[in-house]
Coordinates of C-alpha atoms and ligand atoms in Angstrom, one line a residue:
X13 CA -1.6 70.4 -36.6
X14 CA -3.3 68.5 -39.5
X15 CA -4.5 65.0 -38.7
X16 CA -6.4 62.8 -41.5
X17 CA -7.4 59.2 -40.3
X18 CA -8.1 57.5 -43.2
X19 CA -10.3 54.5 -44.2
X20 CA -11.6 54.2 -40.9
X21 CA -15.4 52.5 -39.7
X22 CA -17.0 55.5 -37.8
X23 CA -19.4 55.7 -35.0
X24 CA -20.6 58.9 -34.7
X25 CA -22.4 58.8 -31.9
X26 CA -25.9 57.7 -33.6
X27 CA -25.0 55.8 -36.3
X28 CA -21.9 53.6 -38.3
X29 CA -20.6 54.6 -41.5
X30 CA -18.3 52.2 -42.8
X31 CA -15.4 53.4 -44.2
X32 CA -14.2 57.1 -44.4
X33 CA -11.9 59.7 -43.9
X34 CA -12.0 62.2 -40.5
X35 CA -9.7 65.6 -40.1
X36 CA -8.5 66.6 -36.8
X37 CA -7.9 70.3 -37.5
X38 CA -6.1 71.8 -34.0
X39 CA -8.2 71.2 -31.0
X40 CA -12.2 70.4 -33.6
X41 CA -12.9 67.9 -35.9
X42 CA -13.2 69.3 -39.4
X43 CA -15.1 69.2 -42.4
X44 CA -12.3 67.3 -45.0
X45 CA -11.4 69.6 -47.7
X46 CA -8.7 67.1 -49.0
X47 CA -6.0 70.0 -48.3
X48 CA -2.0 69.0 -47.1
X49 CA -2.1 67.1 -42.8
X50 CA 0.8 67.0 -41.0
X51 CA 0.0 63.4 -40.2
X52 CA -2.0 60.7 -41.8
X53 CA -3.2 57.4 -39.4
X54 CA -4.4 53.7 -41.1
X55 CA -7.7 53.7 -39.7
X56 CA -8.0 50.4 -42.3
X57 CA -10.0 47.7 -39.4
X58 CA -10.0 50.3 -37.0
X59 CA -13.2 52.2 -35.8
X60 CA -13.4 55.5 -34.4
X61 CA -15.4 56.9 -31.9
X62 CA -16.1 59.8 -29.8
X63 CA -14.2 60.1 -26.4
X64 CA -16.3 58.2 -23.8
X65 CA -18.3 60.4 -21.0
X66 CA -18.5 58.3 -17.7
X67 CA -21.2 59.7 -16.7
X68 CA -20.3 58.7 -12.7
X69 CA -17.1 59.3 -11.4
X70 CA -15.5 60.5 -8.1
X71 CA -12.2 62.4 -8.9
X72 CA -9.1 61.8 -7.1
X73 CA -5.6 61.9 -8.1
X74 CA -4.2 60.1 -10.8
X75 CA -8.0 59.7 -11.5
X76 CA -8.6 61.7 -15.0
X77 CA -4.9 60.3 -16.0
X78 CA -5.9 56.6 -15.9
X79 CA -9.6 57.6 -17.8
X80 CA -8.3 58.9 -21.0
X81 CA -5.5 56.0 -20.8
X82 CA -9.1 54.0 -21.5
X83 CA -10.6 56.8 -24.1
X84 CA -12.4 58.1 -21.5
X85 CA -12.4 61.9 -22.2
X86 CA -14.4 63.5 -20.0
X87 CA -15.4 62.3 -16.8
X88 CA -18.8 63.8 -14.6
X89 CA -17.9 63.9 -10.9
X90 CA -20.5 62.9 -8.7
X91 CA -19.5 64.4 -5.2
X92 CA -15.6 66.0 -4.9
X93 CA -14.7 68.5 -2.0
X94 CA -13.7 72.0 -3.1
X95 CA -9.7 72.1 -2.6
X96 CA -9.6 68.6 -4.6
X97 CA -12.1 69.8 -7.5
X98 CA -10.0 73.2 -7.8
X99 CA -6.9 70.9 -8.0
X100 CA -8.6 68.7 -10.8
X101 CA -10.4 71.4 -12.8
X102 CA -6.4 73.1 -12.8
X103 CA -5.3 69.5 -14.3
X104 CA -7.9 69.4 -17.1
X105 CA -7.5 73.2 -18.0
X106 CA -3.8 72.8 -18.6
X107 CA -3.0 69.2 -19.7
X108 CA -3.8 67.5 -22.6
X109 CA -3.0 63.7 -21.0
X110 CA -5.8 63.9 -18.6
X111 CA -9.7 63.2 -19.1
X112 CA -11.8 66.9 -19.2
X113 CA -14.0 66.7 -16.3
X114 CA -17.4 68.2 -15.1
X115 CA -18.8 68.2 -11.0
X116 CA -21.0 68.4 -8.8
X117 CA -18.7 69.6 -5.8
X118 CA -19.9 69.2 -2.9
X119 CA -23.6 66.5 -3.0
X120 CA -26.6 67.4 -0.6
X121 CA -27.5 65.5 1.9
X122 CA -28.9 65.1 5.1
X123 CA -26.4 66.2 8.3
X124 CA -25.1 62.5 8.8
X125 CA -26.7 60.8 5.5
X126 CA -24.8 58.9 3.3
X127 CA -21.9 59.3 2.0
X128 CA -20.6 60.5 5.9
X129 CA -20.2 57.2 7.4
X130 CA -17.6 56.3 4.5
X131 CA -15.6 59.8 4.8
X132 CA -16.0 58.6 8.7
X133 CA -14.6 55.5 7.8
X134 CA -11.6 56.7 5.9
X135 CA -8.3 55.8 7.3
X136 CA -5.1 57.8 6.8
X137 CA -4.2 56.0 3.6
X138 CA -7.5 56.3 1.8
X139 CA -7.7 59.8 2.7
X140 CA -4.6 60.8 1.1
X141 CA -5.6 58.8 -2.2
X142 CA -8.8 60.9 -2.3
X143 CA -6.9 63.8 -2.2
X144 CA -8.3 65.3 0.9
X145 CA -11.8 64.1 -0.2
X146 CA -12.5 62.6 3.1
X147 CA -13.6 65.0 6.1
X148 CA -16.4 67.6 6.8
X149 CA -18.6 68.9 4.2
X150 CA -21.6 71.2 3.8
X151 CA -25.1 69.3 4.6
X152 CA -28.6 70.6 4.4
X153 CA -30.6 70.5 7.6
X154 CA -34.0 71.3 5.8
X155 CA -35.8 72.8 3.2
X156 CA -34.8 76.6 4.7
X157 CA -31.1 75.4 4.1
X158 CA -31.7 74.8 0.4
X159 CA -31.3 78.0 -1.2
X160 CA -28.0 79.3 0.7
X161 CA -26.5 74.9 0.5
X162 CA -27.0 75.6 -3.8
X163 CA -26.0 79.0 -3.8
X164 CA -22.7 78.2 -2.3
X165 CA -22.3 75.0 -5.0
X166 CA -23.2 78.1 -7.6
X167 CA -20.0 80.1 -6.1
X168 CA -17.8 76.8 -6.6
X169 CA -18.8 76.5 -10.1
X170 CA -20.3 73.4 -9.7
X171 CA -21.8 72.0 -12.8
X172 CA -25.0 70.6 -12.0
X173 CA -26.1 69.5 -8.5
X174 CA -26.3 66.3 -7.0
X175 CA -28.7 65.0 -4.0
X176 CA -28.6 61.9 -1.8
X177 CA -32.4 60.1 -1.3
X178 CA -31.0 56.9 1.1
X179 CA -31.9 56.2 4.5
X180 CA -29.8 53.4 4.6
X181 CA -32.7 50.6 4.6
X182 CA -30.8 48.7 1.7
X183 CA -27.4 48.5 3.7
X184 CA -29.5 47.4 6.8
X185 CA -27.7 50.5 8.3
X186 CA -30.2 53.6 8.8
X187 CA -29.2 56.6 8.5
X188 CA -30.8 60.4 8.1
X189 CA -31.8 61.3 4.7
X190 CA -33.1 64.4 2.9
X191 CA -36.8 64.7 3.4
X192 CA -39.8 65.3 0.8
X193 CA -39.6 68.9 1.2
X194 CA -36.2 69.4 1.6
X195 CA -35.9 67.7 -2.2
X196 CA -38.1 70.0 -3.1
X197 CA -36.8 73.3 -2.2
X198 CA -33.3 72.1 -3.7
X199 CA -34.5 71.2 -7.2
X200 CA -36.6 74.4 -7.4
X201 CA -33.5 76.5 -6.4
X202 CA -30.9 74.0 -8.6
X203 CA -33.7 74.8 -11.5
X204 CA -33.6 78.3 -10.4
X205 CA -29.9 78.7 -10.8
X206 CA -30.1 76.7 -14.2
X207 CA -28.8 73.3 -12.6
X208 CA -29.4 70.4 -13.7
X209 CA -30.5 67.8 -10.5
X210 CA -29.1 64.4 -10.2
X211 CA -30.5 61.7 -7.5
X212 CA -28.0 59.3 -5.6
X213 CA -30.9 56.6 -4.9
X214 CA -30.6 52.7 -4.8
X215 CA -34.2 50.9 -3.6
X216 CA -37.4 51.8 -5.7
X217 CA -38.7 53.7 -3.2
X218 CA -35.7 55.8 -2.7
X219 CA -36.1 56.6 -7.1
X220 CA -39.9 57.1 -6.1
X221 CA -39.0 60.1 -4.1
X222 CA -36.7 61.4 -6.2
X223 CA -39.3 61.4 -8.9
X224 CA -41.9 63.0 -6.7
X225 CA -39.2 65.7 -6.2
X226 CA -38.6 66.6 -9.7
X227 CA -34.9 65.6 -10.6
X228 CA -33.4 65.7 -14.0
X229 CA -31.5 62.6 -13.7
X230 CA -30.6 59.3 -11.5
X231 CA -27.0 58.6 -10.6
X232 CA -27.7 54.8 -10.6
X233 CA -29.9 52.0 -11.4
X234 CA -32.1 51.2 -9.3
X235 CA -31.4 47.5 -7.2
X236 CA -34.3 46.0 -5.1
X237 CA -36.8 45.1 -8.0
X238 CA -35.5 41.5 -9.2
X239 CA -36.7 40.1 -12.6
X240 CA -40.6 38.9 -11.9
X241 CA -41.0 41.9 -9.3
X242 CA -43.9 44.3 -11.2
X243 CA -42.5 47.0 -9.0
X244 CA -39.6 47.6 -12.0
X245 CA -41.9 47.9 -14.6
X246 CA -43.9 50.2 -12.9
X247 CA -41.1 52.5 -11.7
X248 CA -39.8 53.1 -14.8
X249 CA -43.1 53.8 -16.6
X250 CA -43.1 56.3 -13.9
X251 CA -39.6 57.8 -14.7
X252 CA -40.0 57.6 -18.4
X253 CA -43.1 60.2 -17.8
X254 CA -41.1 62.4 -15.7
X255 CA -38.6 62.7 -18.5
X256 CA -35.4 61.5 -16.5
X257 CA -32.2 59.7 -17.4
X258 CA -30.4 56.9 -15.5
X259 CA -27.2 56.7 -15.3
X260 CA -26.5 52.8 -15.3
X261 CA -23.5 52.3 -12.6
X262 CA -23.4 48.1 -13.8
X263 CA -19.8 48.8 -12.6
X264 CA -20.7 49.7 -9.2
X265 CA -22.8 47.4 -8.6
X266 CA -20.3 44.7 -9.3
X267 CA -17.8 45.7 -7.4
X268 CA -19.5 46.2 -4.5
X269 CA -18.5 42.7 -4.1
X270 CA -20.1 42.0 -0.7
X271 CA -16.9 42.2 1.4
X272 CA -17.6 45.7 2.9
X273 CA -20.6 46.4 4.2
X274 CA -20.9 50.1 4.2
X275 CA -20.8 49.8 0.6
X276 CA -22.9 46.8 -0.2
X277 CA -26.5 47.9 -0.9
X278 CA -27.7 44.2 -1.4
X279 CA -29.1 43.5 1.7
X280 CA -29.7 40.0 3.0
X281 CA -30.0 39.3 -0.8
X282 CA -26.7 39.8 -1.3
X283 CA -24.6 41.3 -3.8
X284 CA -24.5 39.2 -6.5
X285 CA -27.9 40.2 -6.7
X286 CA -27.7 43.4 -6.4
X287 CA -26.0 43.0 -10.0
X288 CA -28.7 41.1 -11.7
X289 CA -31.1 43.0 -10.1
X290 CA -29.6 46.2 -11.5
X291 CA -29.0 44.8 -14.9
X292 CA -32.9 43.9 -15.1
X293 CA -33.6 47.3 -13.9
X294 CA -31.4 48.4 -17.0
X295 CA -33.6 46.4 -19.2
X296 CA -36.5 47.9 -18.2
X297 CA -36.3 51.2 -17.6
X298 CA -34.7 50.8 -21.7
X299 CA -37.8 49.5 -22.8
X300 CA -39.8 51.8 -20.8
X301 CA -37.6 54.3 -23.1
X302 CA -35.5 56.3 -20.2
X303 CA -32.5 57.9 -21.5
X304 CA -29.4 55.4 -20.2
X305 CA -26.0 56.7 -19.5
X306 CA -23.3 54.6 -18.6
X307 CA -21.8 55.3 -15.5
X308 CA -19.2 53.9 -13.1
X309 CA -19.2 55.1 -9.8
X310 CA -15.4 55.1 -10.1
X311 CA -13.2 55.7 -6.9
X312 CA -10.4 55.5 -5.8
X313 CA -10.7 51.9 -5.3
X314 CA -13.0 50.1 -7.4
X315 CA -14.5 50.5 -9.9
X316 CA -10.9 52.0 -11.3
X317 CA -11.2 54.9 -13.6
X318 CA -11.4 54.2 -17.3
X319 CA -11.1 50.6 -17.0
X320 CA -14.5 50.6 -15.2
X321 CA -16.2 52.4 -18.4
X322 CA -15.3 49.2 -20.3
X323 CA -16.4 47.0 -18.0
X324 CA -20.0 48.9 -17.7
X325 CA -19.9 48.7 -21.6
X326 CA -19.8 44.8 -21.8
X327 CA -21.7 44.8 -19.0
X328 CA -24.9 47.1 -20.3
X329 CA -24.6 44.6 -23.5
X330 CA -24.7 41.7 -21.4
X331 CA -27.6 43.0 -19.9
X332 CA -29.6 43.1 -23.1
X333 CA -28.7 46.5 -25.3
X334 CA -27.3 46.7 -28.1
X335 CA -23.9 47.7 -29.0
X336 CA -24.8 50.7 -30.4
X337 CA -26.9 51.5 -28.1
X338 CA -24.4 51.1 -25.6
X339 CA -22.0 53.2 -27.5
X340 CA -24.4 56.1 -27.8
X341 CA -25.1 55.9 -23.5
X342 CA -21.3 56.4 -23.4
X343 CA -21.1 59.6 -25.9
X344 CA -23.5 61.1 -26.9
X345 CA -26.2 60.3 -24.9
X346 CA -24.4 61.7 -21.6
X347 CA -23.4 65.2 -23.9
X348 CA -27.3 66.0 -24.5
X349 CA -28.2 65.5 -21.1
X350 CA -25.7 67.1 -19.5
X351 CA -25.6 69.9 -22.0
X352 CA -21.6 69.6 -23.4
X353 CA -22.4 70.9 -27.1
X354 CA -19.4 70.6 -28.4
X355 CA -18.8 67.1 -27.4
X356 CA -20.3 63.4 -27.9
X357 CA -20.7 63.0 -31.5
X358 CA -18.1 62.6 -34.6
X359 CA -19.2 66.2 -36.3
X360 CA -17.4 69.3 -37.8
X361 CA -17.0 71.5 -35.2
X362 CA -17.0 69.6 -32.0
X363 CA -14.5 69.1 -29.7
X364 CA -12.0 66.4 -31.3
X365 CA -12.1 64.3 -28.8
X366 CA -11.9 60.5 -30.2
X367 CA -11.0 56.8 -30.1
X368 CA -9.4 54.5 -32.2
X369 CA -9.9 51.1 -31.8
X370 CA -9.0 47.9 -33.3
X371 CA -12.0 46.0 -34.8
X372 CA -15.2 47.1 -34.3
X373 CA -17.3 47.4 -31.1
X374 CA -20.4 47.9 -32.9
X375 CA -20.4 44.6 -33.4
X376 CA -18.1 43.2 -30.5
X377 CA -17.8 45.7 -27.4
X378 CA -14.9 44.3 -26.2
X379 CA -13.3 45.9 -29.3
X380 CA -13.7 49.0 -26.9
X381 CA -10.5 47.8 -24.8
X382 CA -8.1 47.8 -28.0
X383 CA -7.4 51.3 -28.3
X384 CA -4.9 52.0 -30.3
X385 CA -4.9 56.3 -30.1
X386 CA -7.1 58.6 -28.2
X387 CA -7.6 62.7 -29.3
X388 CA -7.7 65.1 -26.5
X389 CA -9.0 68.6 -27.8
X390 CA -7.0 67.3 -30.8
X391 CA -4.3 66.2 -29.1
X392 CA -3.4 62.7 -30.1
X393 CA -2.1 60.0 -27.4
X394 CA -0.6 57.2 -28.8
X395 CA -1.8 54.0 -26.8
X396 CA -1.8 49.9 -28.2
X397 CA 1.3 48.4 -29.7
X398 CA -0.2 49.2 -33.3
X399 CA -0.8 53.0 -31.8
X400 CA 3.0 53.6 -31.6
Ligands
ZN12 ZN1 -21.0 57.9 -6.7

C-alpha cells in the first residue's frame, strides 16, 4: 500500500515546511520518487505531524485504543503490573487501531511507598478497569534489594525503569520512601543493565534527591516552588547540569482537582496551585534549557488517554512555550530520550506513524484536536468528518 499526501504543511518534528508532498510506503515513510500510490489524501490546509509520544501514561484497557483515537501513537507506561503489560504489549504487537506502547512494569519503591495506598484504595470497580493493575507488587526494601528488584524488571522486558522519591510530605500523608542509597544502587544497576532511570518526584526536594541519585529523567514537574520562590530557579540550574529531561504532566496536575486526597499533592495550598505552580516550574526548568516531554499521567480515570495529550499541549503553550516547541516535547523530543529511532520525526525511513490535522497547530495548538487521519506503522485510520 502506496499513500501520497499531497500539498500538505509539515512538521517534522524540528521544523515547518510549508507545503509538500509525503509517501507512506507499507509500514515507513518514504523518500517520493513520484511513482503510481494506491491512494492520494488533500493535505491542502491540513498539517501533518508525527504520531504524538505521551511520554506518561498508565495502561489499562481500552487505554492505547482511546490514544491513537487522539494521534497519540505510542504511549510510555509509567508503572503497569506484569499480566496487564503482557496483555497490552499482545494488543500493540498485533493491532494496528491501538497506540504502540513502551513500560516500565513494575516501578520501585519503598515496601508501603506510594503508589500502595491507591492500589489499597482500589475498589472492585476500579480494579477491574485497571485490568488487574491494583494488588501486590514487588518493592525494594534497601539498597541490597536493588540488583535482584531490576534484574527481575530486566526478565519482564521492561523498557526503562522507573523509581518513586515521595514520602508523602506534599499530600500531608507520610509515607516510606526509597532512601539515598537505595536510589543509588538502583540507577547503577538500571545503568548496568542499559536502563534508562526515570524519577516519580513532586516537591523540590523530592527532584533534589533524585538528582543526587543520578536519574536519566523526571516523570513530572516539579509543584512546591511557586512563581517568586528562588528555590525553582535554582533546581533546574541544577537539573539542566545533570543532563535530565522532565516530563511535564500539566495534565495531571490539573486533574488532580482537589476532591481526592490521596491524589492531590497540593498541600494546604491547594490544587489549583499545584497547577500554576507546575506551569512556572515548566517555564523555568525551559529556560534553564532541560529537555521537556509532555506527559499525562493518564489513568484510568483522569487524565483520559489521548485526550489528556491535547490538553497538556494547550496547556504547556499556555504556560509560556511555543507551539513548536511544544510539538517537538510531544514527538520527537520524547523519541531521543527514550531511544525509539525509528520514530518522532517526519523522515524517510522511520516508522510512518503520523497526524493529519486541520489547520495548523504551529500557529494554533488547538489545531492538534482536528484530526482528520492518523498512520499506524502505515496504517491509516480515518478519523474527522473531512477524514472519511
Ligand atoms: Zn504516573
Amino acid at each position: 500500500m502506496r499513500t501520497r499526501i499531497r500539498g500538505v504543511r509539515v512538521f517534522d518534528g524540528a521544523s515547518t515546511t510549508a507545503r509538500t508532498d509525503v509517501l507512506v510506503d507499507g509500514p515507513v515513510i518514504a523518500a517520493d520518487d513520484g511513482g503510481p500510490v494506491d491512494a492520494e489524501v488533500d493535505g491542502t490546509g491540513r498539517t501533518l505531524l508525527p504520531g504524538l509520544i505521551d511520554a506518561h501514561t498508565h495502561v489499562f484497557d481500552g487505554g492505547l485504543e482511546l490514544a491513537l483515537r487522539s494521534g497519540v501513537t505510542t504511549e510510555l507506561d509509567m508503572f503497569c503490573l506484569p499480566p496487564n503489560l503482557a496483555r497490552q504489549r499482545r494488543l500493540a504487537a498485533e493491532r494496528d487501531d491501538v497506540a504502540d506502547l513502551r513500560s516500565a512494569g513494575v516501578l520501585a519503591t519503598a515496601p508501603g511507598g506510594h503508589p500502595s495506598q491507591l492500589m489499597d484504595a482500589f475498589g472492585a470497580e476500579e480494579a477491574a478497569a485497571l485490568g488487574d493493575g491494583a494488588g501486590a507488587f514487588d518493592t525494594v526494601a534497601g539498597a541490597g534489594q536493588a540488583r535482584a528488584f531490576v534484574a527481575a524488571r530486566v526478565a519482564e522486558g521492561a523498557d526503562y525503569l522507573k523509581v518513586v522519591v515521595d514520602d508523602g510530605a506534599l499530600s500531608g500523608a507520610r509515607r516510606p520512601t526509597l532512601d539515598a542509597a537505595t536510589l543509588a544502587a538502583l540507577v547503577e544497576a538500571a545503568h548496568d543493565a542499559g536502563l534508562a532511570v526515570v524519577a516519580h518526584a513532586l516537591s523540590a526536594a523530592e527532584v533534589g534527591a533524585a538528582l543526587d541519585a543520578g536519574v536519566d529523567g523526571l516523570a513530572h514537574v516539579f509543584c512546591d516552588a511557586a512563581p517568586g520562590d528562588p528555590a525553582a530557579e535554582e533546581l533546574a540550574a541544577r537539573a539542566a547540569d545533570h543532563g535530565v529531561f522532565a516530563v511535564t504532566t500539566l495534565a495531571y496536575f490539573e486533574a488532580i482537582g482537589g476532591s481526592d486526597p490521596d491524589h492531590a499533592h497540593g498541600d494546604a495550598a491547594g490544587p489549583g496551585d499545584a497547577l500554576s505552580n507546575a506551569a512556572h516550574a515548566v517555564r523555568v526548568l525551559h529556560r534553564a534549557g532541560v529537555p521537556l516531554l509532555a506527559g499525562t499521567d493518564a489513568n484510568p480515570f483522569a487524565p483520559a488517554h489521548g485526550a489528556g495529550m491535547l490538553r497538556e499541549l494547550v496547556l504547556l503553550g499556555a504556560a509560556g512555550l511555543a507551539p513548536e516547541e511544544v510539538l517537538a516535547a510531544a514527538t520527537a523530543e520524547p523519541a531521543r530520550r527514550f531511544g525509539l529511532t525509528d520514530r518522532g520525526r517526519i523522515a524517510p525511513g522511520l516508522r510512518a506513524d503520523l497526524l493529519l490535522v486541520d489547520g495548523d497547530p504551529t500557529r494554533d495548538l488547538a489545531a492538534v484536536g482536528r484530526a482528520t487521519d492518523v498512520w499506524r506503522r502505515g496504517v491509516r485510520l480515518p478519523l474527522g468528518p473531512s477524514g472519511r
